[in-house]
Tab-separated table of C-alpha atoms and ligand atoms in Angstrom:
chain	number	residue	atom	x	y	z
V	1	UNK	CA	-17.218	21.453	-21.617
V	2	UNK	CA	-18.909	22.987	-18.616
V	3	UNK	CA	-18.115	25.318	-15.751
V	4	UNK	CA	-20.238	25.123	-12.600
V	5	UNK	CA	-21.171	28.710	-11.693
V	6	UNK	CA	-20.682	28.398	-7.930
V	7	UNK	CA	-17.190	26.902	-8.112
V	8	UNK	CA	-14.064	29.049	-8.160
V	9	UNK	CA	-12.619	29.442	-11.625
V	10	UNK	CA	-9.160	28.113	-10.768
V	11	UNK	CA	-9.796	25.054	-12.951
V	12	UNK	CA	-10.760	25.285	-16.600
V	13	UNK	CA	-14.066	23.941	-17.864
V	14	UNK	CA	-14.435	20.187	-17.411
V	15	UNK	CA	-15.382	17.778	-20.228
V	16	UNK	CA	-17.734	15.521	-18.252
V	17	UNK	CA	-19.077	14.839	-14.787
V	18	UNK	CA	-17.632	11.703	-13.203
V	19	UNK	CA	-20.019	9.298	-11.501
V	20	UNK	CA	-18.327	6.065	-10.502
V	21	UNK	CA	-15.271	3.922	-11.026
V	22	UNK	CA	-14.608	0.212	-11.344
V	23	UNK	CA	-11.097	-1.202	-11.696
V	24	UNK	CA	-9.339	0.540	-14.589
V	25	UNK	CA	-12.561	2.201	-15.763
V	26	UNK	CA	-14.207	5.514	-14.897
V	27	UNK	CA	-17.862	6.162	-15.815
V	28	UNK	CA	-19.441	9.551	-16.426
V	29	UNK	CA	-22.965	10.584	-15.452
V	30	UNK	CA	-24.207	9.643	-18.934
V	31	UNK	CA	-22.924	6.099	-18.509
V	32	UNK	CA	-19.958	6.441	-20.891
V	33	UNK	CA	-17.013	4.249	-19.897
V	34	UNK	CA	-13.385	5.424	-20.050
V	35	UNK	CA	-10.153	3.460	-19.717
V	36	UNK	CA	-8.741	5.622	-16.958
V	37	UNK	CA	-5.023	6.150	-17.588
V	38	UNK	CA	-5.173	9.466	-15.750
V	39	UNK	CA	-5.635	7.632	-12.420
V	40	UNK	CA	-6.716	10.887	-10.810
V	41	UNK	CA	-3.262	12.276	-11.788
V	42	UNK	CA	-1.168	9.320	-10.620
V	43	UNK	CA	-3.216	8.767	-7.453
V	44	UNK	CA	-5.414	5.687	-7.905
V	45	UNK	CA	-2.641	3.111	-7.628
V	46	UNK	CA	-5.172	0.289	-7.250
V	47	UNK	CA	-7.653	1.687	-9.767
V	48	UNK	CA	-11.221	2.319	-8.636
V	49	UNK	CA	-13.014	0.335	-5.941
V	50	UNK	CA	-10.304	-2.265	-5.273
V	51	UNK	CA	-12.035	-4.734	-2.891
V	52	UNK	CA	-9.139	-4.830	-0.444
V	53	UNK	CA	-8.990	-1.027	-0.267
V	54	UNK	CA	-12.792	-0.639	0.019
V	55	UNK	CA	-12.995	-3.185	2.836
V	56	UNK	CA	-10.122	-1.577	4.759
V	57	UNK	CA	-11.576	1.936	4.443
V	58	UNK	CA	-15.134	0.837	5.267
V	59	UNK	CA	-14.012	-1.054	8.363
V	60	UNK	CA	-11.802	1.787	9.554
V	61	UNK	CA	-14.564	4.360	8.946
V	62	UNK	CA	-16.833	2.331	11.215
V	63	UNK	CA	-14.170	2.094	13.897
V	64	UNK	CA	-12.208	5.381	14.110
V	65	UNK	CA	-11.807	8.041	11.426
V	66	UNK	CA	-9.915	10.815	13.170
V	67	UNK	CA	-8.523	11.608	16.593
V	68	UNK	CA	-5.653	14.111	15.845
V	69	UNK	CA	-1.975	13.629	16.573
V	70	UNK	CA	-2.518	14.515	20.223
V	71	UNK	CA	-2.952	10.762	20.678
V	72	UNK	CA	-0.948	7.797	19.474
V	73	UNK	CA	-2.280	6.087	16.351
V	74	UNK	CA	-1.052	2.469	16.169
V	75	UNK	CA	-1.807	2.102	12.450
V	76	UNK	CA	0.220	5.276	11.794
V	77	UNK	CA	3.167	3.778	13.673
V	78	UNK	CA	2.869	0.558	11.656
V	79	UNK	CA	2.660	2.559	8.428
V	80	UNK	CA	5.847	4.411	9.394
V	81	UNK	CA	7.535	1.029	9.943
V	82	UNK	CA	6.457	-0.163	6.503
V	83	UNK	CA	7.701	2.994	4.758
V	84	UNK	CA	11.006	2.752	6.623
V	85	UNK	CA	11.343	-0.831	5.423
V	86	UNK	CA	11.208	0.582	1.906
V	87	UNK	CA	13.290	3.730	2.360
V	88	UNK	CA	15.868	2.805	5.008
V	89	UNK	CA	16.239	3.569	8.687
V	90	UNK	CA	15.002	6.983	9.692
V	91	UNK	CA	11.730	8.629	10.674
V	92	UNK	CA	8.420	9.442	9.000
V	93	UNK	CA	6.331	12.602	9.249
V	94	UNK	CA	2.768	12.371	7.943
V	95	UNK	CA	0.715	15.063	6.213
V	96	UNK	CA	-2.133	15.233	3.680
V	97	UNK	CA	-0.828	16.000	0.214
V	98	UNK	CA	2.132	16.340	-2.098
V	99	UNK	CA	2.505	20.057	-1.542
V	100	UNK	CA	2.451	19.545	2.218
V	101	UNK	CA	5.100	16.858	2.031
V	102	UNK	CA	7.260	19.280	0.063
V	103	UNK	CA	6.665	22.024	2.634
V	104	UNK	CA	7.928	19.598	5.269
V	105	UNK	CA	11.029	18.915	3.139
V	106	UNK	CA	11.707	22.635	2.688
V	107	UNK	CA	11.297	23.199	6.424
V	108	UNK	CA	13.712	20.312	7.014
V	109	UNK	CA	16.198	22.088	4.705
V	110	UNK	CA	15.906	25.246	6.800
V	111	UNK	CA	16.411	23.340	10.052
V	112	UNK	CA	19.493	21.693	8.547
V	113	UNK	CA	20.789	25.078	7.384
V	114	UNK	CA	20.334	26.583	10.841
V	115	UNK	CA	22.329	23.722	12.338
V	116	UNK	CA	25.102	24.183	9.775
V	117	UNK	CA	25.249	27.902	10.585
V	118	UNK	CA	25.841	27.115	14.261
V	119	UNK	CA	22.228	27.779	15.260
V	120	UNK	CA	21.902	31.104	13.404
V	121	UNK	CA	18.824	31.575	11.241
V	122	UNK	CA	18.843	33.418	7.916
V	123	UNK	CA	22.382	32.507	6.863
V	124	UNK	CA	22.092	29.038	5.336
V	125	UNK	CA	18.607	28.475	3.958
V	126	UNK	CA	18.921	28.191	0.181
V	127	UNK	CA	17.314	25.371	-1.786
V	128	UNK	CA	18.528	24.487	-5.271
V	129	UNK	CA	15.812	22.979	-7.464
V	130	UNK	CA	15.637	22.096	-11.148
V	131	UNK	CA	14.282	24.183	-13.953
V	132	UNK	CA	11.098	22.654	-15.398
V	133	UNK	CA	10.237	21.292	-11.927
V	134	UNK	CA	6.824	21.076	-10.310
V	135	UNK	CA	6.563	20.824	-6.534
V	136	UNK	CA	3.055	22.087	-5.751
V	137	UNK	CA	0.976	25.208	-5.196
V	138	UNK	CA	1.805	26.299	-1.651
V	139	UNK	CA	4.286	29.162	-1.218
V	140	UNK	CA	7.167	26.718	-0.715
V	141	UNK	CA	6.043	24.571	-3.627
V	142	UNK	CA	5.599	27.581	-5.914
V	143	UNK	CA	9.018	28.999	-5.015
V	144	UNK	CA	10.522	25.624	-5.981
V	145	UNK	CA	8.595	25.630	-9.274
V	146	UNK	CA	10.129	28.172	-11.644
V	147	UNK	CA	7.185	28.421	-14.052
V	148	UNK	CA	5.430	31.678	-14.879
V	149	UNK	CA	2.072	29.879	-15.011
V	150	UNK	CA	2.557	28.753	-11.383
V	151	UNK	CA	4.226	31.824	-9.856
V	152	UNK	CA	2.463	34.565	-11.832
V	153	UNK	CA	0.215	36.704	-9.651
V	154	UNK	CA	1.647	35.476	-6.369
V	155	UNK	CA	4.995	37.227	-6.111
V	156	UNK	CA	7.075	37.918	-4.110
V	157	UNK	CA	8.122	34.284	-3.830
V	158	UNK	CA	9.737	32.776	-0.756
V	159	UNK	CA	13.390	33.785	-0.625
V	160	UNK	CA	16.372	31.496	-1.219
V	161	UNK	CA	15.447	29.346	-4.222
V	162	UNK	CA	17.817	28.909	-7.142
V	163	UNK	CA	17.818	26.501	-10.056
V	164	UNK	CA	20.040	24.085	-11.915
V	165	UNK	CA	19.274	22.146	-15.068
V	166	UNK	CA	18.123	18.531	-14.648
V	167	UNK	CA	20.875	16.056	-15.626
V	168	UNK	CA	23.497	18.821	-15.868
V	169	UNK	CA	25.666	18.379	-12.783
V	170	UNK	CA	27.777	21.479	-13.539
V	171	UNK	CA	24.695	23.677	-13.259
V	172	UNK	CA	24.061	22.329	-9.740
V	173	UNK	CA	27.738	22.717	-8.809
V	174	UNK	CA	27.460	26.368	-9.809
V	175	UNK	CA	24.119	26.945	-8.080
V	176	UNK	CA	25.218	25.624	-4.664
V	177	UNK	CA	26.955	28.197	-2.476
V	178	UNK	CA	27.630	28.792	1.221
V	179	UNK	CA	23.994	29.745	1.807
V	180	UNK	CA	22.636	26.490	0.351
V	181	UNK	CA	20.945	24.071	2.750
V	182	UNK	CA	19.538	21.524	0.282
V	183	UNK	CA	19.111	20.324	-3.271
V	184	UNK	CA	15.527	19.356	-4.048
V	185	UNK	CA	14.435	17.623	-7.251
V	186	UNK	CA	11.852	15.182	-8.597
V	187	UNK	CA	13.327	11.754	-9.385
V	188	UNK	CA	11.197	11.929	-12.529
V	189	UNK	CA	9.721	15.285	-13.458
V	190	UNK	CA	6.009	14.686	-13.949
V	191	UNK	CA	4.065	17.866	-14.675
V	192	UNK	CA	7.078	19.203	-16.594
V	193	UNK	CA	6.657	16.470	-19.221
V	194	UNK	CA	8.056	13.182	-17.813
V	195	UNK	CA	11.806	13.806	-17.694
V	196	UNK	CA	13.714	11.248	-15.557
V	197	UNK	CA	16.822	12.210	-13.595
V	198	UNK	CA	19.564	9.953	-15.051
V	199	UNK	CA	21.240	7.427	-12.779
V	200	UNK	CA	24.671	8.956	-13.449
V	201	UNK	CA	23.369	12.423	-12.626
V	202	UNK	CA	21.731	11.252	-9.374
V	203	UNK	CA	24.996	9.604	-8.303
V	204	UNK	CA	26.982	12.754	-9.039
V	205	UNK	CA	24.374	14.879	-7.291
V	206	UNK	CA	24.532	12.649	-4.198
V	207	UNK	CA	28.329	12.975	-4.102
V	208	UNK	CA	28.110	16.742	-4.615
V	209	UNK	CA	25.559	17.200	-1.811
V	210	UNK	CA	27.667	15.125	0.592
V	211	UNK	CA	30.808	17.056	-0.317
V	212	UNK	CA	29.119	20.443	0.201
V	213	UNK	CA	27.202	19.405	3.338
V	214	UNK	CA	23.755	20.029	1.846
V	215	UNK	CA	20.758	17.696	2.008
V	216	UNK	CA	19.585	15.771	-1.037
V	217	UNK	CA	15.767	15.866	-1.020
V	218	UNK	CA	13.775	13.856	-3.577
V	219	UNK	CA	10.188	14.585	-4.537
V	220	UNK	CA	8.589	11.189	-5.199
V	221	UNK	CA	5.048	12.537	-4.938
V	222	UNK	CA	4.148	11.522	-8.487
V	223	UNK	CA	6.762	8.919	-9.435
V	224	UNK	CA	6.845	7.030	-6.118
V	225	UNK	CA	4.751	4.205	-4.589
V	226	UNK	CA	5.313	1.707	-7.345
V	227	UNK	CA	4.522	3.843	-10.355
V	228	UNK	CA	7.806	2.980	-12.098
V	229	UNK	CA	7.820	-0.682	-11.032
V	230	UNK	CA	10.096	0.204	-8.102
V	231	UNK	CA	8.649	1.374	-4.818
V	232	UNK	CA	10.603	4.627	-5.228
V	233	UNK	CA	11.703	5.746	-8.674
V	234	UNK	CA	15.222	6.646	-7.498
V	235	UNK	CA	15.895	3.111	-6.153
V	236	UNK	CA	17.263	1.897	-9.468
V	237	UNK	CA	20.094	4.422	-9.213
V	238	UNK	CA	21.331	2.952	-5.933
V	239	UNK	CA	21.487	6.492	-4.508
V	240	UNK	CA	20.329	7.151	-0.930
V	241	UNK	CA	18.712	10.587	-0.473
V	242	UNK	CA	18.530	12.381	2.891
V	243	UNK	CA	14.765	12.750	2.685
V	244	UNK	CA	11.887	11.761	0.399
V	245	UNK	CA	8.495	13.362	-0.166
V	246	UNK	CA	5.539	11.146	-1.086
V	247	UNK	CA	1.745	11.419	-1.462
V	248	UNK	CA	-0.570	10.687	-4.442
V	249	UNK	CA	-0.408	6.863	-4.816
V	250	UNK	CA	0.192	6.307	-1.103
V	251	UNK	CA	-3.481	6.556	-0.154
V	252	UNK	CA	-4.856	5.081	-3.370
V	253	UNK	CA	-7.317	7.994	-3.577
V	254	UNK	CA	-7.596	8.982	0.057
V	255	UNK	CA	-5.492	12.077	0.862
V	256	UNK	CA	-2.276	11.273	2.705
V	257	UNK	CA	1.299	12.481	2.320
V	258	UNK	CA	4.509	11.675	4.131
V	259	UNK	CA	8.173	12.445	4.272
V	260	UNK	CA	10.883	9.968	5.136
V	261	UNK	CA	14.021	11.423	6.738
V	262	UNK	CA	17.322	9.571	7.168
V	263	UNK	CA	18.584	9.059	10.739
V	264	UNK	CA	21.198	11.747	10.100
V	265	UNK	CA	18.592	14.509	9.801
V	266	UNK	CA	15.572	12.979	11.575
V	267	UNK	CA	16.402	14.733	14.870
V	268	UNK	CA	15.966	18.150	13.243
V	269	UNK	CA	12.223	17.967	13.800
V	270	UNK	CA	11.542	18.337	17.523
V	271	UNK	CA	8.256	18.641	19.422
V	272	UNK	CA	6.454	21.764	18.257
V	273	UNK	CA	8.516	22.360	15.107
V	274	UNK	CA	5.811	21.114	12.738
V	275	UNK	CA	2.327	19.699	12.901
V	276	UNK	CA	-0.941	18.963	11.173
V	277	UNK	CA	-4.481	18.348	12.356
V	278	UNK	CA	-5.412	15.658	9.856
V	279	UNK	CA	-2.073	14.246	8.687
V	280	UNK	CA	-1.842	10.469	9.084
V	281	UNK	CA	-5.259	10.028	10.672
V	282	UNK	CA	-6.559	6.471	11.144
V	283	UNK	CA	-8.685	6.478	7.982
V	284	UNK	CA	-5.839	7.782	5.810
V	285	UNK	CA	-3.498	5.189	7.307
V	286	UNK	CA	-5.980	2.371	6.651
V	287	UNK	CA	-6.161	3.447	3.000
V	288	UNK	CA	-2.349	3.516	2.741
V	289	UNK	CA	-1.978	0.113	4.412
V	290	UNK	CA	-4.417	-1.300	1.861
V	291	UNK	CA	-2.317	0.115	-0.987
V	292	UNK	CA	0.861	-1.392	0.476
V	293	UNK	CA	-0.917	-4.710	1.142
V	294	UNK	CA	-2.103	-4.927	-2.462
V	295	UNK	CA	1.326	-3.968	-3.816
V	296	UNK	CA	2.810	-6.822	-1.780
V	297	UNK	CA	0.091	-9.460	-2.158
V	298	UNK	CA	-0.445	-8.951	-5.871
V	299	UNK	CA	3.272	-8.337	-6.564
V	300	UNK	CA	2.391	-5.129	-8.353
V	301	UNK	CA	5.977	-3.878	-8.626
V	302	UNK	CA	7.016	-6.996	-10.544
V	303	UNK	CA	3.782	-6.766	-12.542
V	304	UNK	CA	4.485	-3.164	-13.617
V	305	UNK	CA	8.057	-4.047	-14.584
V	306	UNK	CA	6.951	-7.080	-16.607
V	307	UNK	CA	4.013	-5.704	-18.566
V	308	UNK	CA	5.530	-2.296	-19.244
V	309	UNK	CA	8.261	-3.770	-21.482
V	310	UNK	CA	5.849	-4.714	-24.276
V	311	UNK	CA	3.730	-1.593	-23.703
V	312	UNK	CA	6.720	0.728	-24.069
V	313	UNK	CA	7.787	-1.011	-27.254
V	314	UNK	CA	4.242	-0.674	-28.672
V	315	UNK	CA	4.239	3.019	-27.736
V	316	UNK	CA	7.638	3.498	-29.378
V	317	UNK	CA	6.159	2.088	-32.585
V	318	UNK	CA	3.805	5.090	-32.571
V	319	UNK	CA	6.871	7.301	-33.071
V	320	UNK	CA	7.680	5.336	-36.244
V	321	UNK	CA	4.082	5.150	-37.471
V	322	UNK	CA	3.239	8.816	-36.828
V	323	UNK	CA	6.547	10.698	-37.187
V	324	UNK	CA	4.806	13.982	-38.009
V	325	UNK	CA	2.979	13.975	-34.652
V	326	UNK	CA	4.871	11.843	-32.124
V	327	UNK	CA	8.443	12.825	-31.223
V	328	UNK	CA	9.487	10.366	-28.517
V	329	UNK	CA	8.445	8.200	-25.584
V	330	UNK	CA	9.891	8.977	-22.135
V	331	UNK	CA	9.485	7.553	-18.659
V	332	UNK	CA	9.529	4.296	-16.766
V	333	UNK	CA	7.006	1.598	-15.905
V	334	UNK	CA	3.536	3.124	-15.619
V	335	UNK	CA	4.740	6.728	-15.810
V	336	UNK	CA	4.998	7.435	-19.499
V	337	UNK	CA	5.148	10.636	-21.516
V	338	UNK	CA	4.510	10.738	-25.233
V	339	UNK	CA	6.191	13.873	-26.543
V	340	UNK	CA	4.196	15.311	-29.421
V	341	UNK	CA	5.206	17.688	-32.183
V	342	UNK	CA	1.670	19.084	-32.451
V	343	UNK	CA	-1.999	18.517	-31.556
V	344	UNK	CA	-1.563	17.928	-27.784
V	345	UNK	CA	-4.985	19.245	-26.788
V	346	UNK	CA	-6.659	17.424	-29.706
V	347	UNK	CA	-4.995	14.097	-28.839
V	348	UNK	CA	-6.277	14.393	-25.257
V	349	UNK	CA	-9.820	15.273	-26.328
V	350	UNK	CA	-10.141	12.773	-29.213
V	351	UNK	CA	-8.705	10.034	-26.964
V	352	UNK	CA	-11.375	10.921	-24.410
V	353	UNK	CA	-14.086	10.714	-27.083
V	354	UNK	CA	-12.739	7.266	-27.942
V	355	UNK	CA	-12.819	6.223	-24.289
V	356	UNK	CA	-9.242	6.767	-23.048
V	357	UNK	CA	-8.312	9.268	-20.332
V	358	UNK	CA	-4.774	10.700	-20.445
V	359	UNK	CA	-3.232	13.803	-18.903
V	360	UNK	CA	-1.492	16.700	-20.656
V	361	UNK	CA	1.900	17.799	-19.293
V	362	UNK	CA	4.556	20.388	-20.104
V	363	UNK	CA	6.643	20.373	-23.293
V	364	UNK	CA	3.748	19.191	-25.516
V	365	UNK	CA	3.640	15.851	-23.747
V	366	UNK	CA	0.718	13.568	-22.969
V	367	UNK	CA	1.031	11.431	-19.863
V	368	UNK	CA	-0.188	7.859	-19.527
V	369	UNK	CA	-0.493	6.940	-15.859
V	370	UNK	CA	-2.343	3.612	-15.617
V	371	UNK	CA	-3.297	2.227	-12.227
V	372	UNK	CA	-0.746	-0.372	-11.107
V	373	UNK	CA	-3.392	-3.075	-11.585
V	374	UNK	CA	-3.706	-2.449	-15.356
V	375	UNK	CA	-3.265	-5.684	-17.317
V	376	UNK	CA	-1.307	-6.253	-20.532
V	377	UNK	CA	-4.696	-6.173	-22.330
V	378	UNK	CA	-5.582	-2.791	-20.799
V	379	UNK	CA	-2.189	-1.416	-21.854
V	380	UNK	CA	-2.621	-2.755	-25.370
V	381	UNK	CA	-6.116	-1.224	-25.514
V	382	UNK	CA	-4.590	2.183	-24.747
V	383	UNK	CA	-2.187	1.791	-27.690
V	384	UNK	CA	-5.014	0.772	-30.049
V	385	UNK	CA	-7.031	3.840	-29.026
V	386	UNK	CA	-4.007	6.126	-29.429
V	387	UNK	CA	-3.379	4.653	-32.899
V	388	UNK	CA	-6.956	5.452	-33.878
V	389	UNK	CA	-6.615	8.978	-32.446
V	390	UNK	CA	-3.342	9.668	-34.256
V	391	UNK	CA	-4.685	8.265	-37.552
V	392	UNK	CA	-7.732	10.512	-37.290
V	393	UNK	CA	-5.587	13.605	-36.620
V	394	UNK	CA	-2.929	12.757	-39.259
X	401	PLP	C1	6.109	15.963	-8.211
X	401	PLP	C2	4.964	16.616	-7.527
X	401	PLP	N1	5.158	17.227	-6.358
X	401	PLP	C3	4.147	17.825	-5.696
X	401	PLP	C4	2.869	17.835	-6.205
X	401	PLP	C5	1.760	18.497	-5.454
X	401	PLP	O1	0.942	17.533	-4.908
X	401	PLP	P1	-0.534	17.915	-4.361
X	401	PLP	O2	-1.327	18.299	-5.562
X	401	PLP	O3	-1.003	16.661	-3.703
X	401	PLP	O4	-0.355	19.026	-3.401
X	401	PLP	C6	2.619	17.194	-7.424
X	401	PLP	C7	1.260	17.204	-8.003
X	401	PLP	O5	1.049	16.981	-9.168
X	401	PLP	C8	3.694	16.573	-8.102
X	401	PLP	O6	3.516	15.965	-9.276
């Protein structure tokens, strides 16, 4: 473990220095190879150095990297078209990260609330989120994230946030009042420990939001862009949100975020109401097009759905084989949480020693987030390493 003296201490000590990546593998500066099921925290959808992605980014870098949104960017317009094909008719606003996409969603909620209050500000601006949520580290994101470890030291939080309990519709019914402008949840809670919103709950939440005139905003920053084997994780539920936040996997490693807004609320953003210097620049858009191209050409959604069936059943066997350590398996497709009864930190570090990178999450859970290109053999390798880790710690 090391801590570089000239870097801020906001991250803990790191176990190794990364040097290069190739497909599903990450290599450290000593040449050790790791099966990378951290994917840069659900970012590297195509793994490392995917030829299609590298070519697209190299060519774009040589042509035009950045020009600002003062000028039209044809590849940004085409990217908006492609995201709308996935999400439904509406409009897209580009930004650079998950937290920024959530800021744009929260600002959309406020614009909607102002409209509902007949143009008056400060009357209808509340946002109801879920306990155990994670929406990012900006002031909007922190206010939507009711965790002491996130909010501590930064209070007072932004006003107007209240919380229901995921999958408990009554708690949301009670939390919404006349000052509420939107409900905002993750389709699958990621940092909180991989807790999916149930289909039944999402349907009831949609109906509740429509009935009360509040927007339903879904954070798909971590679970979106194919991670579950569906382009968006909520798709399976058949529910149509009013807006969606995305980032992480969208750029396959290059920073880009976006929100999709349904036609019904897309007019809320007007010239001057929001902006970004970098968001959706030509290089970021080239990276995102490459991710979407690979998802389509290599049928990665179908691939994730197919190979995850056997993988999940192998992971579930770990619950039976190691009942004293493993409690349950949660999640969908390539977004999996293994809930542990003990030893979370040790499982992460022994797995790393044995060449597997995984990510800790809330509620004593380890997350496995393979790149969408991971093969059945790669998935099986992760189970074999976890078996060895759990046997050693038993
Ligand atoms: C669901 C969710 N929303 C928002 C964020 C924040 O994204 P970023 O770190 O890109 O700002 C994250 C990051 O982990 C996330 O998982």
